[in-house]
Amino acid sequence: MTTPAPRIGVRVAQYGGDWSRLRDGALRAERLGFDSLWVNDHLRSPGRLAAEPTFDAMTTLAALAPLTSRIGLGTAVLSATYRHPAVAAKAASLLDVISGGRMILGLGTGSHREEHAAYGIPFPPPDGRTAGLRRALDVAEAMFAAPEGATLDGELSDAPNAPAPVQRPRPPIWLAAHGPVLLRLAGRRADGFIAAFCGTDEFARRRAVAETARAAAGRPAIEYALYTLSLIHI
């Protein structure tokens, strides 16, 4: 059996530039045949120059969705600490509608302590951030599954989510995961996981943990993404 070729996505130029550069780069990526466009979830640049111009995740995808026609649109990854989970799920649903079914919802726990402090957003300890990610996943699943009105103990009470997402049964949900707890969660419930900045051996280790959990849950195959940086010499 032939192994399918990997799909390749690119992150848009969110930091240090202007809208025309970001937009033109995204449109060029679609013309060149890349499979997906991705955004980070930051309110300021995560790099050395924190005050440089920064385009946030959901606003950027909302602007790119009607300008593109084929390429996937994803978050790598939406921080569960920055938004109420129902607001995040609603925004992801609308992005799926605006894009005609091209949204990939990547979720993560949040990791940039200084950025949280700068904007007055609480930064819980690791177990609290993991709980927040589970909450975001629970709410997104519920709202995607019941757009006519979702109910979830302690979270949602007959909460409508119309217009419903285009992709059925739901837009793909991927989790950023590196430790066993979230890797097992991805295997049991997510449609994929994102591994950032790791080598092939570490990637294989993470995949094995997720695959064991997926198989035990009797789920079909999920997707795996490696997020990395490339320096291209021309």
mmCIF file of C-alpha atoms in Angstrom:
data_model
loop_
_atom_site.group_PDB
_atom_site.id
_atom_site.type_symbol
_atom_site.label_atom_id
_atom_site.label_comp_id
_atom_site.label_asym_id
_atom_site.label_seq_id
_atom_site.Cartn_x
_atom_site.Cartn_y
_atom_site.Cartn_z
ATOM 1 C CA MET A 1 0.000 0.000 0.000
ATOM 2 C CA THR A 2 1.353 3.411 -0.969
ATOM 3 C CA THR A 3 1.856 5.871 1.861
ATOM 4 C CA PRO A 4 0.149 9.182 1.030
ATOM 5 C CA ALA A 5 2.369 12.224 0.676
ATOM 6 C CA PRO A 6 2.343 14.569 3.661
ATOM 7 C CA ARG A 7 0.313 17.722 3.366
ATOM 8 C CA ILE A 8 2.191 20.962 3.905
ATOM 9 C CA GLY A 9 0.836 24.108 5.500
ATOM 10 C CA VAL A 10 2.429 27.485 6.202
ATOM 11 C CA ARG A 11 1.986 30.008 8.975
ATOM 12 C CA VAL A 12 1.066 33.495 7.821
ATOM 13 C CA ALA A 13 3.273 36.534 8.525
ATOM 14 C CA GLN A 14 1.508 37.698 11.698
ATOM 15 C CA TYR A 15 4.375 39.586 13.310
ATOM 16 C CA GLY A 16 6.383 42.625 12.339
ATOM 17 C CA GLY A 17 4.644 43.428 9.081
ATOM 18 C CA ASP A 18 1.461 44.931 7.735
ATOM 19 C CA TRP A 19 -1.843 43.636 6.386
ATOM 20 C CA SER A 20 -0.854 43.807 2.724
ATOM 21 C CA ARG A 21 2.199 41.611 3.334
ATOM 22 C CA LEU A 22 0.199 39.082 5.337
ATOM 23 C CA ARG A 23 -2.654 38.998 2.816
ATOM 24 C CA ASP A 24 -0.420 38.737 -0.244
ATOM 25 C CA GLY A 25 1.626 35.954 1.335
ATOM 26 C CA ALA A 26 -1.498 33.967 2.151
ATOM 27 C CA LEU A 27 -2.867 34.356 -1.365
ATOM 28 C CA ARG A 28 0.473 33.328 -2.851
ATOM 29 C CA ALA A 29 0.535 30.213 -0.663
ATOM 30 C CA GLU A 30 -2.857 29.228 -2.031
ATOM 31 C CA ARG A 31 -1.732 29.832 -5.634
ATOM 32 C CA LEU A 32 1.396 27.731 -5.092
ATOM 33 C CA GLY A 33 -0.665 24.775 -3.915
ATOM 34 C CA PHE A 34 0.026 24.661 -0.190
ATOM 35 C CA ASP A 35 -2.593 22.705 1.720
ATOM 36 C CA SER A 36 -3.297 25.011 4.638
ATOM 37 C CA LEU A 37 -2.689 28.391 6.258
ATOM 38 C CA TRP A 38 -2.093 28.630 10.005
ATOM 39 C CA VAL A 39 -2.129 31.350 12.631
ATOM 40 C CA ASN A 40 -0.672 31.499 16.126
ATOM 41 C CA ASP A 41 -2.811 32.781 18.972
ATOM 42 C CA HIS A 42 -0.955 35.771 20.392
ATOM 43 C CA LEU A 43 -1.980 39.294 21.299
ATOM 44 C CA ARG A 44 1.591 40.543 21.020
ATOM 45 C CA SER A 45 4.623 39.155 19.267
ATOM 46 C CA PRO A 46 6.026 36.116 21.102
ATOM 47 C CA GLY A 47 9.481 36.963 19.802
ATOM 48 C CA ARG A 48 12.196 39.317 20.959
ATOM 49 C CA LEU A 49 10.319 42.485 19.903
ATOM 50 C CA ALA A 50 7.074 42.244 21.847
ATOM 51 C CA ALA A 51 5.741 45.616 20.645
ATOM 52 C CA GLU A 52 5.986 44.917 16.909
ATOM 53 C CA PRO A 53 2.736 44.812 14.904
ATOM 54 C CA THR A 54 0.747 41.642 15.648
ATOM 55 C CA PHE A 55 -2.310 40.191 13.899
ATOM 56 C CA ASP A 56 -4.391 38.033 16.223
ATOM 57 C CA ALA A 57 -5.655 34.600 15.251
ATOM 58 C CA MET A 58 -9.398 34.795 14.802
ATOM 59 C CA THR A 59 -9.543 38.270 13.240
ATOM 60 C CA THR A 60 -6.869 37.275 10.738
ATOM 61 C CA LEU A 61 -8.641 34.072 9.684
ATOM 62 C CA ALA A 62 -11.950 35.923 9.373
ATOM 63 C CA ALA A 63 -10.298 38.353 6.952
ATOM 64 C CA LEU A 64 -8.540 35.623 4.945
ATOM 65 C CA ALA A 65 -11.533 33.291 4.667
ATOM 66 C CA PRO A 66 -13.443 35.231 1.969
ATOM 67 C CA LEU A 67 -10.218 36.094 0.112
ATOM 68 C CA THR A 68 -9.238 32.444 -0.360
ATOM 69 C CA SER A 69 -11.175 29.591 -1.912
ATOM 70 C CA ARG A 70 -9.403 26.266 -1.439
ATOM 71 C CA ILE A 71 -6.730 26.330 1.215
ATOM 72 C CA GLY A 72 -7.433 25.097 4.754
ATOM 73 C CA LEU A 73 -7.467 27.606 7.627
ATOM 74 C CA GLY A 74 -6.230 26.569 11.051
ATOM 75 C CA THR A 75 -5.174 27.760 14.487
ATOM 76 C CA ALA A 76 -1.876 26.444 15.822
ATOM 77 C CA VAL A 77 -3.053 26.774 18.423
ATOM 78 C CA LEU A 78 -5.924 28.668 20.027
ATOM 79 C CA SER A 79 -5.091 29.240 23.688
ATOM 80 C CA ALA A 80 -7.807 27.978 26.023
ATOM 81 C CA THR A 81 -6.839 30.712 28.500
ATOM 82 C CA TYR A 82 -7.626 33.688 26.260
ATOM 83 C CA ARG A 83 -11.316 33.192 25.445
ATOM 84 C CA HIS A 84 -14.425 31.829 27.072
ATOM 85 C CA PRO A 85 -14.809 28.383 25.467
ATOM 86 C CA ALA A 86 -18.295 29.068 24.094
ATOM 87 C CA VAL A 87 -17.067 32.280 22.441
ATOM 88 C CA ALA A 88 -14.151 30.380 20.888
ATOM 89 C CA ALA A 89 -16.433 27.607 19.614
ATOM 90 C CA LYS A 90 -18.873 30.138 18.158
ATOM 91 C CA ALA A 91 -16.062 31.963 16.349
ATOM 92 C CA ALA A 92 -14.675 28.693 14.971
ATOM 93 C CA SER A 93 -18.144 27.724 13.731
ATOM 94 C CA LEU A 94 -18.586 31.022 11.911
ATOM 95 C CA LEU A 95 -15.133 30.738 10.358
ATOM 96 C CA ASP A 96 -16.145 27.336 9.024
ATOM 97 C CA VAL A 97 -19.269 28.922 7.518
ATOM 98 C CA ILE A 98 -17.450 31.928 6.028
ATOM 99 C CA SER A 99 -14.741 29.709 4.523
ATOM 100 C CA GLY A 100 -17.161 27.133 3.130
ATOM 101 C CA GLY A 101 -15.932 24.354 5.410
ATOM 102 C CA ARG A 102 -12.165 24.891 5.644
ATOM 103 C CA MET A 103 -11.649 25.536 9.369
ATOM 104 C CA ILE A 104 -9.330 23.425 11.545
ATOM 105 C CA LEU A 105 -9.631 24.247 15.249
ATOM 106 C CA GLY A 106 -6.294 23.680 16.962
ATOM 107 C CA LEU A 107 -6.495 24.030 20.764
ATOM 108 C CA GLY A 108 -3.733 24.391 23.346
ATOM 109 C CA THR A 109 -3.321 25.142 27.031
ATOM 110 C CA GLY A 110 -1.533 28.505 26.704
ATOM 111 C CA SER A 111 2.112 28.943 27.599
ATOM 112 C CA HIS A 112 3.306 32.565 27.457
ATOM 113 C CA ARG A 113 3.261 33.793 31.069
ATOM 114 C CA GLU A 114 4.500 37.336 30.301
ATOM 115 C CA GLU A 115 1.885 37.861 27.606
ATOM 116 C CA HIS A 116 -0.905 36.827 29.964
ATOM 117 C CA ALA A 117 0.391 39.281 32.559
ATOM 118 C CA ALA A 118 0.624 42.110 30.024
ATOM 119 C CA TYR A 119 -3.071 41.819 29.179
ATOM 120 C CA GLY A 120 -4.367 41.005 32.649
ATOM 121 C CA ILE A 121 -5.304 37.422 31.773
ATOM 122 C CA PRO A 122 -4.904 34.836 34.556
ATOM 123 C CA PHE A 123 -2.229 32.220 33.934
ATOM 124 C CA PRO A 124 -3.180 29.082 35.879
ATOM 125 C CA PRO A 125 -0.711 26.412 36.959
ATOM 126 C CA PRO A 126 -0.243 23.446 34.612
ATOM 127 C CA ASP A 127 -3.130 21.381 35.983
ATOM 128 C CA GLY A 128 -5.450 24.389 35.695
ATOM 129 C CA ARG A 129 -4.426 25.001 32.094
ATOM 130 C CA THR A 130 -4.994 21.330 31.266
ATOM 131 C CA ALA A 131 -8.453 21.567 32.837
ATOM 132 C CA GLY A 132 -9.125 24.667 30.743
ATOM 133 C CA LEU A 133 -8.210 22.808 27.562
ATOM 134 C CA ARG A 134 -10.545 19.948 28.480
ATOM 135 C CA ARG A 135 -13.301 22.502 29.086
ATOM 136 C CA ALA A 136 -12.702 24.134 25.688
ATOM 137 C CA LEU A 137 -12.803 20.717 24.019
ATOM 138 C CA ASP A 138 -16.016 19.728 25.843
ATOM 139 C CA VAL A 139 -17.763 22.960 24.850
ATOM 140 C CA ALA A 140 -16.618 22.876 21.217
ATOM 141 C CA GLU A 141 -17.766 19.266 20.845
ATOM 142 C CA ALA A 142 -21.169 20.074 22.346
ATOM 143 C CA MET A 143 -21.764 23.199 20.265
ATOM 144 C CA PHE A 144 -20.605 21.598 17.014
ATOM 145 C CA ALA A 145 -22.843 18.562 17.653
ATOM 146 C CA ALA A 146 -26.018 20.461 18.601
ATOM 147 C CA PRO A 147 -26.182 23.774 16.745
ATOM 148 C CA GLU A 148 -29.909 23.956 17.499
ATOM 149 C CA GLY A 149 -29.072 24.258 21.213
ATOM 150 C CA ALA A 150 -26.287 22.650 23.244
ATOM 151 C CA THR A 151 -26.486 21.782 26.933
ATOM 152 C CA LEU A 152 -23.479 20.834 29.035
ATOM 153 C CA ASP A 153 -23.499 20.631 32.814
ATOM 154 C CA GLY A 154 -21.981 23.768 34.309
ATOM 155 C CA GLU A 155 -21.180 25.252 30.897
ATOM 156 C CA LEU A 156 -24.074 25.482 28.438
ATOM 157 C CA SER A 157 -27.845 25.643 28.764
ATOM 158 C CA ASP A 158 -29.687 25.182 25.462
ATOM 159 C CA ALA A 159 -27.092 27.412 23.764
ATOM 160 C CA PRO A 160 -27.744 27.749 20.012
ATOM 161 C CA ASN A 161 -24.849 27.721 17.590
ATOM 162 C CA ALA A 162 -26.411 28.859 14.331
ATOM 163 C CA PRO A 163 -25.430 29.043 11.586
ATOM 164 C CA ALA A 164 -24.110 25.549 12.041
ATOM 165 C CA PRO A 165 -20.590 24.639 10.908
ATOM 166 C CA VAL A 166 -20.410 23.426 7.321
ATOM 167 C CA GLN A 167 -18.188 20.417 8.047
ATOM 168 C CA ARG A 168 -20.051 17.449 9.461
ATOM 169 C CA PRO A 169 -19.972 15.866 11.910
ATOM 170 C CA ARG A 170 -17.768 18.795 12.961
ATOM 171 C CA PRO A 171 -14.811 20.931 11.971
ATOM 172 C CA PRO A 172 -11.638 19.009 12.842
ATOM 173 C CA ILE A 173 -10.344 19.595 16.373
ATOM 174 C CA TRP A 174 -6.613 19.123 16.887
ATOM 175 C CA LEU A 175 -4.810 19.356 20.212
ATOM 176 C CA ALA A 176 -1.305 20.624 20.870
ATOM 177 C CA ALA A 177 0.206 17.898 23.029
ATOM 178 C CA HIS A 178 3.611 16.824 24.290
ATOM 179 C CA GLY A 179 2.950 15.120 27.661
ATOM 180 C CA PRO A 180 1.122 11.826 28.175
ATOM 181 C CA VAL A 181 -2.081 13.323 29.622
ATOM 182 C CA LEU A 182 -2.875 15.473 26.596
ATOM 183 C CA LEU A 183 -1.526 12.921 24.124
ATOM 184 C CA ARG A 184 -3.943 10.346 25.504
ATOM 185 C CA LEU A 185 -6.740 12.915 25.397
ATOM 186 C CA ALA A 186 -5.942 13.605 21.736
ATOM 187 C CA GLY A 187 -6.021 9.901 20.946
ATOM 188 C CA ARG A 188 -9.354 9.384 22.687
ATOM 189 C CA ARG A 189 -11.233 12.463 21.495
ATOM 190 C CA ALA A 190 -9.466 14.742 19.001
ATOM 191 C CA ASP A 191 -9.212 14.511 15.235
ATOM 192 C CA GLY A 192 -5.471 15.106 15.340
ATOM 193 C CA PHE A 193 -2.583 16.398 17.400
ATOM 194 C CA ILE A 194 0.118 18.974 16.800
ATOM 195 C CA ALA A 195 3.688 18.360 17.939
ATOM 196 C CA ALA A 196 5.875 21.458 17.954
ATOM 197 C CA PHE A 197 9.630 21.723 17.467
ATOM 198 C CA CYS A 198 10.634 18.116 18.079
ATOM 199 C CA GLY A 199 12.779 15.586 16.242
ATOM 200 C CA THR A 200 11.646 12.381 14.599
ATOM 201 C CA ASP A 201 12.297 10.159 17.635
ATOM 202 C CA GLU A 202 10.323 12.413 19.954
ATOM 203 C CA PHE A 203 7.545 12.739 17.409
ATOM 204 C CA ALA A 204 7.337 8.949 17.156
ATOM 205 C CA ARG A 205 7.159 8.667 20.948
ATOM 206 C CA ARG A 206 4.284 11.132 21.154
ATOM 207 C CA ARG A 207 2.456 9.451 18.313
ATOM 208 C CA ALA A 208 2.756 6.054 19.988
ATOM 209 C CA VAL A 209 1.121 7.356 23.172
ATOM 210 C CA ALA A 210 -1.766 8.901 21.230
ATOM 211 C CA GLU A 211 -2.155 5.821 19.036
ATOM 212 C CA THR A 212 -2.395 3.504 22.052
ATOM 213 C CA ALA A 213 -5.186 5.630 23.497
ATOM 214 C CA ARG A 214 -6.946 5.882 20.139
ATOM 215 C CA ALA A 215 -6.875 2.126 19.591
ATOM 216 C CA ALA A 216 -8.132 1.445 23.120
ATOM 217 C CA ALA A 217 -11.061 3.791 22.475
ATOM 218 C CA GLY A 218 -11.872 1.999 19.210
ATOM 219 C CA ARG A 219 -11.620 5.195 17.191
ATOM 220 C CA PRO A 220 -10.645 5.558 13.527
ATOM 221 C CA ALA A 221 -7.285 6.983 12.509
ATOM 222 C CA ILE A 222 -6.486 10.557 13.498
ATOM 223 C CA GLU A 223 -4.129 13.049 11.884
ATOM 224 C CA TYR A 224 -0.663 14.078 13.040
ATOM 225 C CA ALA A 225 1.026 17.408 12.422
ATOM 226 C CA LEU A 226 4.606 18.493 13.026
ATOM 227 C CA TYR A 227 4.986 22.231 13.571
ATOM 228 C CA THR A 228 8.510 23.438 12.882
ATOM 229 C CA LEU A 229 10.568 26.263 11.412
ATOM 230 C CA SER A 230 12.361 26.079 8.072
ATOM 231 C CA LEU A 231 15.113 28.309 6.732
ATOM 232 C CA ILE A 232 14.997 28.316 2.931
ATOM 233 C CA HIS A 233 18.144 29.322 1.042
ATOM 234 C CA ILE A 234 17.478 30.521 -2.514
#
